[in-house]
Amino acid sequence: MTASPLKTGSTIGILGGGQLGRMLALAAADLGFDARIFTPEDDSPASRVAAGATVAPYSDLDAVTRFASECDVVTYEFENVPAATAEAAGAHAPLRPGPKALAIAQDRLAEKTFANGLGIETVAFADVVSPADLEAAIKTLGASAILKTRREGYDGKGQVRITPEMLKGPGWAEKAFAAVGSAPSILEAFAPFVHEVSIIAARGEDGATAFYPLTENRHEGGVLRESRAPAAVSPATAKRGQEIARAMLGALDYVGVIGIELFELPDGRLLLNEFAPRVHNSGHWTPDACVCGQFEMHIRAVAGWPLGNPTQLAPAVMTNLFGEDVLAAPELAKEPGARVHVYGKRDLVPGRKTGHVTRVG
Ligand code: AMP
């Protein structure tokens, strides 16, 4: 059993070498920990700021075992960690957040069923494993809907928008199902939301919780562009956001930071869209505008330390930088009140996140 709280100088293992792993590794270093990264990618953004890295595929369970044996705790920066990898890591070091959160977050059907079981509303949905299921589901959910693969979709990938016009074409159900790779899917009713909001929250090993203010998010093509905090929502909606997060954290016996994406309806009701069992892009403003940001908060939680203070000190707007946008970093850095974050990606691929800027105050 690992000593809790972890002593400074302990090693925190992070599965995943992207920008979230990088910012977690920096926060770990700031508290005196050594971060070790496990990633299939050579020279990853996270490895370059960490104390050490293992480069191997996630399916290499011997490598995962050796890695976890060298760590005092293991966490992850992406939710599609294969179950066998999580299990191998968890056999040699505490895995935080635990396997339950990971399993539920990996499956949209399990996720929505879990939320509904806690009294958290979602859009209406149906299980779809064939074009015939899709046709039947459209009859109950209505013609405005989204077909999504149950697993491995992110940033709008693995999704097809169904419109009333589409249904007029012959073989529409076969085409739509083929467009998601004929994978087990769910059909979701289209949410008539006024805002997309999220709540970043945390739970410590001792069960203590912390909540950041609700954040309003603007997506384009299914990808987050901008987050504003605090979101312009009523006190009742803000309170409901916290209740949703509290219920989920407790039911998952969660340790770490969680990112919960919600749709706000015209009457202020919140529907759960999905959750990520990790730090979240819509929380990137928190290190710049709060007493304790989401990365430090997560490291504190997984290390068994007391949670930090999530109080927001100034309003903030976070804008993602994609591809070569990040080359403007020196210009952006001239702005008073702007904090620029560059992920150190070697290839500036168009459409891929390469940095962000937070405008504070
Ligand atoms: P997701 O990958 O599920 O987060 O979906 C990406 C984006 O698509 C969301 O942030 C929304 O903008 C939009 N979207 C997803 N599901 C729905 C839905 N059921 N109703 C309306 N918009 C949706």
mmCIF file of C-alpha atoms and ligand atoms in Angstrom:
data_model
loop_
_atom_site.group_PDB
_atom_site.id
_atom_site.type_symbol
_atom_site.label_atom_id
_atom_site.label_comp_id
_atom_site.label_asym_id
_atom_site.label_seq_id
_atom_site.Cartn_x
_atom_site.Cartn_y
_atom_site.Cartn_z
ATOM 1 C CA MET A 1 0.000 0.000 0.000
ATOM 2 C CA THR A 2 1.264 3.415 -0.915
ATOM 3 C CA ALA A 3 1.917 5.903 1.852
ATOM 4 C CA SER A 4 -0.665 8.666 1.772
ATOM 5 C CA PRO A 5 -0.124 11.555 1.359
ATOM 6 C CA LEU A 6 2.725 10.772 -1.041
ATOM 7 C CA LYS A 7 6.017 12.289 0.019
ATOM 8 C CA THR A 8 7.576 14.872 -2.240
ATOM 9 C CA GLY A 9 10.102 13.117 -4.450
ATOM 10 C CA SER A 10 7.624 10.282 -5.121
ATOM 11 C CA THR A 11 6.932 9.256 -8.695
ATOM 12 C CA ILE A 12 3.618 9.916 -10.419
ATOM 13 C CA GLY A 13 3.040 7.836 -13.537
ATOM 14 C CA ILE A 14 0.968 9.346 -16.333
ATOM 15 C CA LEU A 15 -0.459 7.234 -19.155
ATOM 16 C CA GLY A 16 -0.431 9.417 -22.269
ATOM 17 C CA GLY A 17 2.087 11.865 -23.675
ATOM 18 C CA GLY A 18 -0.068 14.713 -25.035
ATOM 19 C CA GLN A 19 -0.603 18.261 -23.806
ATOM 20 C CA LEU A 20 -2.697 17.193 -20.819
ATOM 21 C CA GLY A 21 0.101 14.874 -19.707
ATOM 22 C CA ARG A 22 2.553 17.708 -20.202
ATOM 23 C CA MET A 23 0.603 20.149 -18.043
ATOM 24 C CA LEU A 24 0.087 17.432 -15.401
ATOM 25 C CA ALA A 25 3.825 16.683 -15.399
ATOM 26 C CA LEU A 26 4.625 20.378 -14.923
ATOM 27 C CA ALA A 27 2.166 20.605 -12.029
ATOM 28 C CA ALA A 28 3.633 17.425 -10.497
ATOM 29 C CA ALA A 29 7.129 18.902 -10.702
ATOM 30 C CA ASP A 30 5.889 22.068 -9.031
ATOM 31 C CA LEU A 31 4.850 20.024 -5.988
ATOM 32 C CA GLY A 32 8.181 18.221 -5.884
ATOM 33 C CA PHE A 33 7.131 14.987 -7.605
ATOM 34 C CA ASP A 34 8.818 13.201 -10.470
ATOM 35 C CA ALA A 35 6.434 12.566 -13.361
ATOM 36 C CA ARG A 36 7.013 9.491 -15.538
ATOM 37 C CA ILE A 37 5.184 9.299 -18.847
ATOM 38 C CA PHE A 38 4.018 6.143 -20.628
ATOM 39 C CA THR A 39 3.378 6.833 -24.292
ATOM 40 C CA PRO A 40 3.643 5.055 -27.637
ATOM 41 C CA GLU A 41 5.023 8.275 -29.096
ATOM 42 C CA ASP A 42 8.738 9.065 -29.289
ATOM 43 C CA ASP A 43 9.613 12.570 -28.136
ATOM 44 C CA SER A 44 6.080 13.360 -26.930
ATOM 45 C CA PRO A 45 5.043 16.802 -25.574
ATOM 46 C CA ALA A 46 4.739 15.346 -22.053
ATOM 47 C CA SER A 47 7.981 13.321 -22.060
ATOM 48 C CA ARG A 48 10.010 16.425 -22.785
ATOM 49 C CA VAL A 49 9.036 18.061 -19.471
ATOM 50 C CA ALA A 50 8.936 14.902 -17.347
ATOM 51 C CA ALA A 51 11.574 13.163 -15.224
ATOM 52 C CA GLY A 52 11.330 10.020 -17.343
ATOM 53 C CA ALA A 53 9.385 8.272 -20.071
ATOM 54 C CA THR A 54 8.627 4.775 -21.288
ATOM 55 C CA VAL A 55 7.939 4.535 -25.003
ATOM 56 C CA ALA A 56 5.865 1.446 -25.792
ATOM 57 C CA PRO A 57 2.420 0.584 -27.132
ATOM 58 C CA TYR A 58 -0.404 0.465 -24.571
ATOM 59 C CA SER A 59 -0.841 -3.206 -25.505
ATOM 60 C CA ASP A 60 2.673 -4.038 -24.227
ATOM 61 C CA LEU A 61 1.539 -5.187 -20.799
ATOM 62 C CA ASP A 62 5.069 -6.137 -19.692
ATOM 63 C CA ALA A 63 6.172 -2.570 -20.319
ATOM 64 C CA VAL A 64 3.078 -1.274 -18.509
ATOM 65 C CA THR A 65 3.878 -3.550 -15.551
ATOM 66 C CA ARG A 66 7.512 -2.391 -15.360
ATOM 67 C CA PHE A 67 6.384 1.228 -15.646
ATOM 68 C CA ALA A 68 3.758 0.956 -12.892
ATOM 69 C CA SER A 69 6.244 -0.848 -10.617
ATOM 70 C CA GLU A 70 8.433 2.256 -10.749
ATOM 71 C CA CYS A 71 5.549 4.594 -9.851
ATOM 72 C CA ASP A 72 3.908 5.382 -6.511
ATOM 73 C CA VAL A 73 0.597 6.151 -8.213
ATOM 74 C CA VAL A 74 -0.571 5.994 -11.835
ATOM 75 C CA THR A 75 -3.029 8.349 -13.506
ATOM 76 C CA TYR A 76 -3.933 9.049 -17.137
ATOM 77 C CA GLU A 77 -4.543 11.928 -19.486
ATOM 78 C CA PHE A 78 -6.985 10.269 -21.896
ATOM 79 C CA GLU A 79 -10.074 8.170 -21.288
ATOM 80 C CA ASN A 80 -9.505 5.509 -23.920
ATOM 81 C CA VAL A 81 -6.824 3.709 -21.924
ATOM 82 C CA PRO A 82 -7.496 0.045 -22.829
ATOM 83 C CA ALA A 83 -9.011 -1.929 -19.942
ATOM 84 C CA ALA A 84 -6.118 -4.438 -19.954
ATOM 85 C CA THR A 85 -3.568 -1.607 -19.718
ATOM 86 C CA ALA A 86 -5.442 -0.039 -16.804
ATOM 87 C CA GLU A 87 -5.664 -3.411 -15.083
ATOM 88 C CA ALA A 88 -1.942 -4.144 -15.541
ATOM 89 C CA ALA A 89 -1.011 -0.712 -14.197
ATOM 90 C CA GLY A 90 -3.497 -0.960 -11.326
ATOM 91 C CA ALA A 91 -1.997 -4.284 -10.193
ATOM 92 C CA HIS A 92 1.318 -2.566 -9.382
ATOM 93 C CA ALA A 93 0.356 0.941 -8.258
ATOM 94 C CA PRO A 94 -2.884 2.640 -7.247
ATOM 95 C CA LEU A 95 -4.697 3.714 -10.439
ATOM 96 C CA ARG A 96 -6.474 7.043 -9.978
ATOM 97 C CA PRO A 97 -9.195 7.705 -11.030
ATOM 98 C CA GLY A 98 -10.164 4.022 -10.652
ATOM 99 C CA PRO A 99 -11.284 1.524 -13.309
ATOM 100 C CA LYS A 100 -15.021 2.141 -12.777
ATOM 101 C CA ALA A 101 -14.835 5.750 -13.967
ATOM 102 C CA LEU A 102 -12.714 4.686 -16.920
ATOM 103 C CA ALA A 103 -15.073 1.878 -17.969
ATOM 104 C CA ILE A 104 -18.189 4.055 -17.781
ATOM 105 C CA ALA A 105 -16.589 7.016 -19.570
ATOM 106 C CA GLN A 106 -15.505 4.746 -22.438
ATOM 107 C CA ASP A 107 -19.045 3.758 -23.352
ATOM 108 C CA ARG A 108 -21.685 6.362 -24.162
ATOM 109 C CA LEU A 109 -24.513 3.929 -23.395
ATOM 110 C CA ALA A 110 -23.079 3.041 -19.964
ATOM 111 C CA GLU A 111 -22.375 6.729 -19.306
ATOM 112 C CA LYS A 112 -25.928 7.910 -19.957
ATOM 113 C CA THR A 113 -27.457 4.950 -18.126
ATOM 114 C CA PHE A 114 -25.191 5.689 -15.140
ATOM 115 C CA ALA A 115 -26.185 9.369 -15.140
ATOM 116 C CA ASN A 116 -29.911 8.620 -15.370
ATOM 117 C CA GLY A 117 -29.524 6.171 -12.464
ATOM 118 C CA LEU A 118 -28.274 9.088 -10.352
ATOM 119 C CA GLY A 119 -31.230 11.275 -11.343
ATOM 120 C CA ILE A 120 -29.103 13.264 -13.801
ATOM 121 C CA GLU A 121 -30.975 14.023 -16.994
ATOM 122 C CA THR A 122 -29.600 13.335 -20.478
ATOM 123 C CA VAL A 123 -31.117 13.575 -23.930
ATOM 124 C CA ALA A 124 -33.337 10.607 -24.816
ATOM 125 C CA PHE A 125 -31.220 7.846 -26.359
ATOM 126 C CA ALA A 126 -31.452 4.347 -27.809
ATOM 127 C CA ASP A 127 -29.046 1.467 -28.279
ATOM 128 C CA VAL A 128 -28.303 0.892 -32.000
ATOM 129 C CA VAL A 129 -26.535 -2.206 -33.339
ATOM 130 C CA SER A 130 -28.116 -2.364 -36.801
ATOM 131 C CA PRO A 131 -29.806 -0.167 -39.424
ATOM 132 C CA ALA A 132 -33.130 -1.692 -38.295
ATOM 133 C CA ASP A 133 -32.492 -0.471 -34.717
ATOM 134 C CA LEU A 134 -31.726 2.956 -36.133
ATOM 135 C CA GLU A 135 -35.009 3.101 -38.039
ATOM 136 C CA ALA A 136 -36.908 2.024 -34.924
ATOM 137 C CA ALA A 137 -35.056 4.532 -32.725
ATOM 138 C CA ILE A 138 -35.841 7.429 -35.069
ATOM 139 C CA LYS A 139 -39.545 6.618 -34.701
ATOM 140 C CA THR A 140 -39.375 7.058 -30.923
ATOM 141 C CA LEU A 141 -36.761 9.818 -30.611
ATOM 142 C CA GLY A 142 -37.779 11.961 -33.585
ATOM 143 C CA ALA A 143 -36.083 12.857 -36.840
ATOM 144 C CA SER A 144 -33.578 15.319 -35.400
ATOM 145 C CA ALA A 145 -30.915 13.204 -33.802
ATOM 146 C CA ILE A 146 -27.250 12.239 -33.683
ATOM 147 C CA LEU A 147 -25.864 8.762 -34.196
ATOM 148 C CA LYS A 148 -22.659 8.227 -32.192
ATOM 149 C CA THR A 149 -20.435 5.224 -31.742
ATOM 150 C CA ARG A 150 -20.598 3.960 -28.163
ATOM 151 C CA ARG A 151 -16.800 3.857 -27.943
ATOM 152 C CA GLU A 152 -13.789 5.843 -29.035
ATOM 153 C CA GLY A 153 -15.510 8.910 -30.451
ATOM 154 C CA TYR A 154 -14.109 12.267 -29.414
ATOM 155 C CA ASP A 155 -14.233 15.845 -30.677
ATOM 156 C CA GLY A 156 -17.224 14.989 -32.878
ATOM 157 C CA LYS A 157 -15.568 11.963 -34.543
ATOM 158 C CA GLY A 158 -17.613 8.778 -35.047
ATOM 159 C CA GLN A 159 -20.810 10.819 -35.270
ATOM 160 C CA VAL A 160 -23.466 11.415 -37.900
ATOM 161 C CA ARG A 161 -26.130 14.095 -37.644
ATOM 162 C CA ILE A 162 -29.522 12.771 -38.743
ATOM 163 C CA THR A 163 -31.877 15.333 -40.230
ATOM 164 C CA PRO A 164 -35.500 15.059 -41.394
ATOM 165 C CA GLU A 165 -34.268 15.574 -45.004
ATOM 166 C CA MET A 166 -31.907 12.596 -44.774
ATOM 167 C CA LEU A 167 -34.780 10.290 -43.917
ATOM 168 C CA LYS A 168 -36.365 10.928 -47.292
ATOM 169 C CA GLY A 169 -33.466 9.286 -49.181
ATOM 170 C CA PRO A 170 -33.520 5.537 -49.870
ATOM 171 C CA GLY A 171 -31.342 3.356 -47.643
ATOM 172 C CA TRP A 172 -30.634 6.256 -45.264
ATOM 173 C CA ALA A 173 -30.365 3.987 -42.222
ATOM 174 C CA GLU A 174 -27.809 1.683 -43.902
ATOM 175 C CA LYS A 175 -25.776 4.713 -45.017
ATOM 176 C CA ALA A 176 -25.836 6.404 -41.627
ATOM 177 C CA PHE A 177 -24.896 3.188 -39.823
ATOM 178 C CA ALA A 178 -22.075 2.551 -42.324
ATOM 179 C CA ALA A 179 -20.846 6.124 -41.729
ATOM 180 C CA VAL A 180 -20.130 5.268 -38.071
ATOM 181 C CA GLY A 181 -18.273 2.135 -39.176
ATOM 182 C CA SER A 182 -21.250 -0.154 -38.394
ATOM 183 C CA ALA A 183 -20.011 -0.069 -34.785
ATOM 184 C CA PRO A 184 -22.298 -0.475 -31.743
ATOM 185 C CA SER A 185 -23.777 2.989 -31.372
ATOM 186 C CA ILE A 186 -26.387 5.075 -29.658
ATOM 187 C CA LEU A 187 -28.900 7.392 -31.215
ATOM 188 C CA GLU A 188 -29.291 10.616 -29.245
ATOM 189 C CA ALA A 189 -32.177 13.051 -29.604
ATOM 190 C CA PHE A 190 -30.859 16.461 -30.607
ATOM 191 C CA ALA A 191 -30.666 18.735 -27.541
ATOM 192 C CA PRO A 192 -32.214 22.186 -28.103
ATOM 193 C CA PHE A 193 -29.574 23.758 -25.882
ATOM 194 C CA VAL A 194 -28.983 27.488 -25.383
ATOM 195 C CA HIS A 195 -25.455 26.997 -24.072
ATOM 196 C CA GLU A 196 -22.903 24.265 -23.738
ATOM 197 C CA VAL A 197 -21.377 24.413 -20.286
ATOM 198 C CA SER A 198 -19.048 22.231 -18.296
ATOM 199 C CA ILE A 199 -18.044 21.791 -14.715
ATOM 200 C CA ILE A 200 -14.580 20.805 -13.628
ATOM 201 C CA ALA A 201 -14.580 19.240 -10.185
ATOM 202 C CA ALA A 202 -12.351 17.119 -8.007
ATOM 203 C CA ARG A 203 -12.549 14.595 -5.217
ATOM 204 C CA GLY A 204 -9.741 13.728 -2.847
ATOM 205 C CA GLU A 205 -8.785 10.408 -1.340
ATOM 206 C CA ASP A 206 -10.545 11.520 1.864
ATOM 207 C CA GLY A 207 -13.804 12.224 0.000
ATOM 208 C CA ALA A 208 -13.408 16.027 0.075
ATOM 209 C CA THR A 209 -14.712 17.769 -3.055
ATOM 210 C CA ALA A 210 -13.885 20.978 -4.933
ATOM 211 C CA PHE A 211 -15.840 22.649 -7.742
ATOM 212 C CA TYR A 212 -14.766 25.278 -10.240
ATOM 213 C CA PRO A 213 -17.389 27.726 -11.478
ATOM 214 C CA LEU A 214 -19.413 26.561 -14.483
ATOM 215 C CA THR A 215 -17.687 27.321 -17.781
ATOM 216 C CA GLU A 216 -19.444 28.240 -21.016
ATOM 217 C CA ASN A 217 -17.988 26.504 -24.071
ATOM 218 C CA ARG A 218 -18.186 27.281 -27.753
ATOM 219 C CA HIS A 219 -17.556 24.379 -30.127
ATOM 220 C CA GLU A 220 -17.045 24.448 -33.873
ATOM 221 C CA GLY A 221 -17.388 21.230 -35.830
ATOM 222 C CA GLY A 222 -17.562 19.309 -32.552
ATOM 223 C CA VAL A 223 -14.231 20.762 -31.338
ATOM 224 C CA LEU A 224 -13.872 23.181 -28.421
ATOM 225 C CA ARG A 225 -12.788 26.662 -29.559
ATOM 226 C CA GLU A 226 -13.376 28.868 -26.556
ATOM 227 C CA SER A 227 -14.251 28.612 -22.858
ATOM 228 C CA ARG A 228 -15.531 31.507 -20.741
ATOM 229 C CA ALA A 229 -15.704 31.455 -16.989
ATOM 230 C CA PRO A 230 -17.754 32.017 -15.058
ATOM 231 C CA ALA A 231 -20.615 31.007 -17.376
ATOM 232 C CA ALA A 232 -23.551 33.424 -17.457
ATOM 233 C CA VAL A 233 -26.024 31.044 -15.808
ATOM 234 C CA SER A 234 -28.561 31.541 -13.027
ATOM 235 C CA PRO A 235 -27.528 30.688 -9.445
ATOM 236 C CA ALA A 236 -29.964 27.734 -9.602
ATOM 237 C CA THR A 237 -28.249 26.351 -12.708
ATOM 238 C CA ALA A 238 -24.808 26.835 -11.166
ATOM 239 C CA LYS A 239 -25.988 24.991 -8.055
ATOM 240 C CA ARG A 240 -27.421 22.172 -10.164
ATOM 241 C CA GLY A 241 -24.075 21.834 -11.983
ATOM 242 C CA GLN A 242 -22.363 21.284 -8.644
ATOM 243 C CA GLU A 243 -24.996 18.787 -7.526
ATOM 244 C CA ILE A 244 -24.459 16.781 -10.715
ATOM 245 C CA ALA A 245 -20.703 16.742 -10.192
ATOM 246 C CA ARG A 246 -21.028 15.835 -6.511
ATOM 247 C CA ALA A 247 -23.369 12.934 -7.271
ATOM 248 C CA MET A 248 -21.086 11.549 -9.977
ATOM 249 C CA LEU A 249 -17.892 11.879 -7.928
ATOM 250 C CA GLY A 250 -19.474 10.076 -4.986
ATOM 251 C CA ALA A 251 -21.027 7.264 -7.040
ATOM 252 C CA LEU A 252 -17.707 6.622 -8.801
ATOM 253 C CA ASP A 253 -15.752 6.743 -5.512
ATOM 254 C CA TYR A 254 -13.630 9.062 -7.584
ATOM 255 C CA VAL A 255 -10.142 10.386 -6.893
ATOM 256 C CA GLY A 256 -8.870 13.155 -9.168
ATOM 257 C CA VAL A 257 -10.268 15.840 -11.459
ATOM 258 C CA ILE A 258 -13.328 15.168 -13.619
ATOM 259 C CA GLY A 259 -14.629 17.208 -16.576
ATOM 260 C CA ILE A 260 -18.402 17.068 -17.074
ATOM 261 C CA GLU A 261 -19.954 18.441 -20.275
ATOM 262 C CA LEU A 262 -23.537 19.645 -20.044
ATOM 263 C CA PHE A 263 -26.212 21.148 -22.259
ATOM 264 C CA GLU A 264 -28.164 24.054 -20.776
ATOM 265 C CA LEU A 265 -31.775 24.083 -21.982
ATOM 266 C CA PRO A 266 -33.830 27.285 -22.417
ATOM 267 C CA ASP A 267 -35.448 26.728 -18.980
ATOM 268 C CA GLY A 268 -32.037 26.417 -17.279
ATOM 269 C CA ARG A 269 -32.161 22.631 -16.894
ATOM 270 C CA LEU A 270 -28.870 20.810 -17.403
ATOM 271 C CA LEU A 271 -28.485 17.593 -19.386
ATOM 272 C CA LEU A 272 -25.318 15.530 -19.129
ATOM 273 C CA ASN A 273 -23.614 15.136 -22.510
ATOM 274 C CA GLU A 274 -20.513 13.259 -21.412
ATOM 275 C CA PHE A 275 -17.780 13.222 -18.815
ATOM 276 C CA ALA A 276 -14.029 12.805 -18.997
ATOM 277 C CA PRO A 277 -12.249 11.061 -16.092
ATOM 278 C CA ARG A 278 -9.326 13.460 -16.348
ATOM 279 C CA VAL A 279 -8.345 17.085 -16.579
ATOM 280 C CA HIS A 280 -10.319 18.785 -19.344
ATOM 281 C CA ASN A 281 -9.748 21.318 -22.095
ATOM 282 C CA SER A 282 -12.575 23.491 -20.746
ATOM 283 C CA GLY A 283 -10.618 23.786 -17.483
ATOM 284 C CA HIS A 284 -7.466 25.177 -19.085
ATOM 285 C CA TRP A 285 -8.266 28.659 -17.791
ATOM 286 C CA THR A 286 -8.174 27.493 -14.158
ATOM 287 C CA PRO A 287 -4.385 27.643 -13.550
ATOM 288 C CA ASP A 288 -4.404 31.226 -14.836
ATOM 289 C CA ALA A 289 -7.471 32.496 -12.977
ATOM 290 C CA CYS A 290 -7.958 30.367 -9.844
ATOM 291 C CA VAL A 291 -6.033 29.904 -6.612
ATOM 292 C CA CYS A 292 -5.346 26.277 -7.586
ATOM 293 C CA GLY A 293 -5.723 25.157 -11.213
ATOM 294 C CA GLN A 294 -7.027 21.819 -12.446
ATOM 295 C CA PHE A 295 -3.603 20.266 -13.061
ATOM 296 C CA GLU A 296 -2.298 20.925 -9.554
ATOM 297 C CA MET A 297 -5.719 19.906 -8.200
ATOM 298 C CA HIS A 298 -5.480 16.551 -9.984
ATOM 299 C CA ILE A 299 -1.924 15.900 -8.803
ATOM 300 C CA ARG A 300 -2.887 16.776 -5.223
ATOM 301 C CA ALA A 301 -5.854 14.393 -5.393
ATOM 302 C CA VAL A 302 -4.025 11.401 -6.867
ATOM 303 C CA ALA A 303 -1.120 11.943 -4.455
ATOM 304 C CA GLY A 304 -3.505 11.809 -1.502
ATOM 305 C CA TRP A 305 -2.819 15.444 -0.650
ATOM 306 C CA PRO A 306 -5.496 17.890 0.489
ATOM 307 C CA LEU A 307 -7.371 19.404 -2.461
ATOM 308 C CA GLY A 308 -6.475 22.952 -3.474
ATOM 309 C CA ASN A 309 -8.706 26.021 -3.447
ATOM 310 C CA PRO A 310 -10.736 26.295 -6.693
ATOM 311 C CA THR A 311 -11.827 29.901 -6.075
ATOM 312 C CA GLN A 312 -11.772 31.994 -9.254
ATOM 313 C CA LEU A 313 -9.917 35.301 -8.785
ATOM 314 C CA ALA A 314 -10.723 36.962 -12.110
ATOM 315 C CA PRO A 315 -12.964 36.317 -15.131
ATOM 316 C CA ALA A 316 -11.225 34.380 -17.899
ATOM 317 C CA VAL A 317 -11.590 33.473 -21.565
ATOM 318 C CA MET A 318 -9.547 30.573 -22.906
ATOM 319 C CA THR A 319 -9.042 30.224 -26.657
ATOM 320 C CA ASN A 320 -7.555 27.106 -28.227
ATOM 321 C CA LEU A 321 -4.805 27.484 -30.813
ATOM 322 C CA PHE A 322 -4.832 25.001 -33.700
ATOM 323 C CA GLY A 323 -2.013 24.002 -36.044
ATOM 324 C CA GLU A 324 0.134 26.981 -36.951
ATOM 325 C CA ASP A 325 -2.006 29.411 -34.865
ATOM 326 C CA VAL A 326 0.551 28.723 -32.171
ATOM 327 C CA LEU A 327 3.268 30.466 -34.174
ATOM 328 C CA ALA A 328 1.580 33.710 -33.070
ATOM 329 C CA ALA A 329 2.534 32.959 -29.443
ATOM 330 C CA PRO A 330 5.123 35.782 -29.190
ATOM 331 C CA GLU A 331 2.551 38.276 -30.527
ATOM 332 C CA LEU A 332 -0.162 37.002 -28.169
ATOM 333 C CA ALA A 333 2.293 37.285 -25.300
ATOM 334 C CA LYS A 334 2.401 41.072 -25.819
ATOM 335 C CA GLU A 335 -1.196 41.425 -24.665
ATOM 336 C CA PRO A 336 -1.482 42.490 -21.048
ATOM 337 C CA GLY A 337 -3.537 39.898 -19.233
ATOM 338 C CA ALA A 338 -2.858 37.136 -21.763
ATOM 339 C CA ARG A 339 -1.210 33.909 -20.631
ATOM 340 C CA VAL A 340 0.092 31.811 -23.495
ATOM 341 C CA HIS A 341 0.590 28.056 -23.329
ATOM 342 C CA VAL A 342 2.427 26.184 -26.067
ATOM 343 C CA TYR A 343 2.258 22.393 -26.140
ATOM 344 C CA GLY A 344 5.610 21.821 -27.824
ATOM 345 C CA LYS A 345 4.223 19.604 -30.579
ATOM 346 C CA ARG A 346 6.827 18.878 -33.240
ATOM 347 C CA ASP A 347 4.266 18.781 -36.041
ATOM 348 C CA LEU A 348 1.809 21.655 -36.292
ATOM 349 C CA VAL A 349 -0.973 19.639 -37.908
ATOM 350 C CA PRO A 350 -3.884 21.788 -39.167
ATOM 351 C CA GLY A 351 -6.917 21.390 -36.910
ATOM 352 C CA ARG A 352 -4.922 19.804 -34.062
ATOM 353 C CA LYS A 353 -4.628 21.644 -30.753
ATOM 354 C CA THR A 354 -1.135 23.109 -30.406
ATOM 355 C CA GLY A 355 -1.606 25.616 -27.579
ATOM 356 C CA HIS A 356 -4.050 27.959 -25.889
ATOM 357 C CA VAL A 357 -4.221 31.482 -24.633
ATOM 358 C CA THR A 358 -6.084 32.602 -21.505
ATOM 359 C CA ARG A 359 -7.165 36.217 -21.250
ATOM 360 C CA VAL A 360 -7.634 37.055 -17.607
ATOM 361 C CA GLY A 361 -9.591 39.993 -16.185
HETATM 362 P P1 AMP B 1 -19.531 14.957 -28.174
HETATM 363 O O1 AMP B 1 -18.372 14.309 -28.876
HETATM 364 O O2 AMP B 1 -20.588 13.991 -27.765
HETATM 365 O O3 AMP B 1 -19.113 15.867 -27.051
HETATM 366 O O4 AMP B 1 -20.196 15.937 -29.262
HETATM 367 C C1 AMP B 1 -19.496 17.014 -29.804
HETATM 368 C C2 AMP B 1 -20.417 18.218 -29.935
HETATM 369 O O5 AMP B 1 -21.539 17.917 -30.783
HETATM 370 C C3 AMP B 1 -21.040 18.693 -28.636
HETATM 371 O O6 AMP B 1 -20.160 19.525 -27.926
HETATM 372 C C4 AMP B 1 -22.268 19.434 -29.155
HETATM 373 O O7 AMP B 1 -21.903 20.696 -29.695
HETATM 374 C C5 AMP B 1 -22.723 18.569 -30.303
HETATM 375 N N1 AMP B 1 -23.663 17.552 -29.817
HETATM 376 C C6 AMP B 1 -23.345 16.307 -29.406
HETATM 377 N N2 AMP B 1 -24.431 15.624 -29.010
HETATM 378 C C7 AMP B 1 -25.498 16.440 -29.177
HETATM 379 C C8 AMP B 1 -26.917 16.318 -28.941
HETATM 380 N N3 AMP B 1 -27.469 15.176 -28.502
HETATM 381 N N4 AMP B 1 -27.679 17.380 -29.226
HETATM 382 C C9 AMP B 1 -27.145 18.530 -29.697
HETATM 383 N N5 AMP B 1 -25.831 18.709 -29.945
HETATM 384 C C10 AMP B 1 -25.006 17.681 -29.693
#
